[in-house]
Amino acid sequence: MSLRSFKQYLEQLKILGIDYISTSFNNINLNKINEAFISENEDYESLEQISCPVDSIQRSDSSYDSLGLLKLKEKISNCQRCELAKKRIKLVYGEGSQASKIMLIGEGPGAEENISGRPFVGEAGKLLNNMLAAINLKREEIYITNIVKCRPPANRQPALVEIESCMPYLLQQIRIIQPKVILLMGKTAINSVLQKTDKIDDIRAMQPYSYQNIPVWVTYHPAALLRNTAWKRLAWEDLKKFRDFITENNINQ
Ligand code: URA
């Protein structure tokens, strides 16, 4: 790695909230990283039970099976399946290439996404870009979408009925793209796709998971990391494992 890329890498870590790093070039004490990042509040709130019946939804919506990504987007652009449609400015379908091998799934659009129609373009999106850069991924290389495609008012967590209404679209996106790996960000995504309601730390400890034979990794939602920077160190641990998995399996080649 050139000095310049190493410097960029350190800058990305810094943006992620990692202030110190142990390297062979100097003797920065790694313990200091831990001290700096351990918070009183490491216990991530336990996941609320959403229990979205993913498989039943999937079976009941095979009508979408033959559609490609763009056709599906067109077909759902005026979706009225749930209340979120009423206040929607733009439906945020997702972006990236149909050929993407990596799929990232967040919760739902926020204010800026609602206006632009693009996922993860606000503050959380900026952090996401930095997180991706820190593991040598560019946004353009992955497919990014959300559990719900329309903004929940005041950025509240999507309701079960809204998640259930929207899941067929996500499931169809997964079927079309057939990613080699999925990264779920935050409890809504983890809960809706994996139906896991344990504490996120317990869920993280057992990864990777599998969804329809696709390996699934999980981590904190970037918006949660903005609220609690102490979780950034834990997210970084997840991202490193995710990156190693991608490398070991030649996923992004
Ligand atoms: N948070 C999400 O989960 N998705 C977005 O697109 C933006 C913020």
Short mmCIF file of N, CA and C and ligand atoms in Angstrom, two decimals, residues 92 105-111 113 118-125 128 139 144-148 155 185 221-223, ligand 1:
data_model
loop_
_atom_site.label_atom_id
_atom_site.label_comp_id
_atom_site.label_asym_id
_atom_site.label_seq_id
_atom_site.Cartn_x
_atom_site.Cartn_y
_atom_site.Cartn_z
N VAL A 92 -38.23 5.61 -2.83
CA VAL A 92 -36.79 5.34 -2.91
C VAL A 92 -36.60 3.85 -3.15
N ILE A 105 -28.72 -3.44 2.70
CA ILE A 105 -30.12 -3.13 3.00
C ILE A 105 -30.22 -2.34 4.30
N GLY A 106 -30.80 -1.14 4.19
CA GLY A 106 -31.02 -0.30 5.36
C GLY A 106 -32.48 -0.37 5.80
N GLU A 107 -32.91 0.67 6.50
CA GLU A 107 -34.27 0.64 7.06
C GLU A 107 -35.29 1.27 6.12
N GLY A 108 -35.13 2.56 5.90
CA GLY A 108 -36.10 3.26 5.05
C GLY A 108 -35.60 4.67 4.80
N PRO A 109 -36.15 5.34 3.79
CA PRO A 109 -35.68 6.68 3.43
C PRO A 109 -35.91 7.70 4.54
N GLY A 110 -35.00 8.66 4.61
CA GLY A 110 -35.19 9.81 5.48
C GLY A 110 -35.62 11.00 4.64
N ALA A 111 -35.49 12.20 5.22
CA ALA A 111 -36.00 13.40 4.55
C ALA A 111 -35.31 13.64 3.20
N GLU A 113 -33.63 11.56 1.32
CA GLU A 113 -33.89 10.48 0.37
C GLU A 113 -35.28 10.64 -0.23
N ARG A 118 -33.22 8.86 -3.84
CA ARG A 118 -32.04 7.99 -3.79
C ARG A 118 -31.77 7.54 -2.36
N PRO A 119 -31.33 6.29 -2.18
CA PRO A 119 -31.08 5.81 -0.82
C PRO A 119 -29.80 6.38 -0.24
N PHE A 120 -29.79 6.57 1.05
CA PHE A 120 -28.58 6.95 1.79
C PHE A 120 -27.84 8.14 1.17
N VAL A 121 -28.52 9.27 1.08
CA VAL A 121 -27.84 10.48 0.59
C VAL A 121 -27.71 11.55 1.67
N GLY A 122 -28.36 11.34 2.82
CA GLY A 122 -28.27 12.32 3.91
C GLY A 122 -27.03 12.07 4.78
N GLU A 123 -27.12 12.50 6.02
CA GLU A 123 -25.97 12.38 6.93
C GLU A 123 -25.56 10.91 7.10
N ALA A 124 -26.56 10.05 7.30
CA ALA A 124 -26.25 8.63 7.46
C ALA A 124 -25.58 8.09 6.20
N GLY A 125 -26.03 8.62 5.06
CA GLY A 125 -25.46 8.19 3.78
C GLY A 125 -24.00 8.59 3.65
N LEU A 128 -22.14 6.25 5.64
CA LEU A 128 -22.10 4.97 4.94
C LEU A 128 -21.02 4.97 3.85
N ARG A 139 -19.70 2.97 -3.53
CA ARG A 139 -21.16 2.85 -3.63
C ARG A 139 -21.59 2.23 -4.95
N ILE A 144 -27.77 -0.78 -3.29
CA ILE A 144 -28.22 -0.27 -1.98
C ILE A 144 -29.73 -0.06 -1.99
N THR A 145 -30.38 -0.63 -1.01
CA THR A 145 -31.82 -0.39 -0.90
C THR A 145 -32.25 -0.44 0.57
N ASN A 146 -33.53 -0.40 0.78
CA ASN A 146 -34.07 -0.35 2.14
C ASN A 146 -35.20 -1.35 2.32
N ILE A 147 -35.55 -1.58 3.56
CA ILE A 147 -36.70 -2.45 3.85
C ILE A 147 -37.99 -1.79 3.37
N VAL A 148 -38.21 -0.52 3.74
CA VAL A 148 -39.38 0.19 3.19
C VAL A 148 -38.89 1.25 2.21
N ASN A 155 -39.06 10.15 10.47
CA ASN A 155 -38.05 9.07 10.51
C ASN A 155 -38.32 8.03 11.59
N MET A 185 -28.12 -3.48 7.59
CA MET A 185 -27.70 -2.43 8.50
C MET A 185 -28.84 -2.03 9.43
N HIS A 221 -26.79 0.33 12.06
CA HIS A 221 -27.22 1.28 11.04
C HIS A 221 -26.37 2.55 11.18
N PRO A 222 -25.93 3.15 10.06
CA PRO A 222 -25.11 4.37 10.16
C PRO A 222 -25.78 5.47 11.01
N ALA A 223 -27.10 5.58 10.94
CA ALA A 223 -27.77 6.62 11.74
C ALA A 223 -27.59 6.33 13.23
N1 URA B 1 -31.52 5.43 6.40
C1 URA B 1 -31.86 4.30 5.74
O1 URA B 1 -32.05 3.25 6.34
N2 URA B 1 -31.96 4.35 4.45
C2 URA B 1 -31.74 5.45 3.75
O2 URA B 1 -31.86 5.39 2.55
C3 URA B 1 -31.37 6.60 4.45
C4 URA B 1 -31.28 6.58 5.78
#
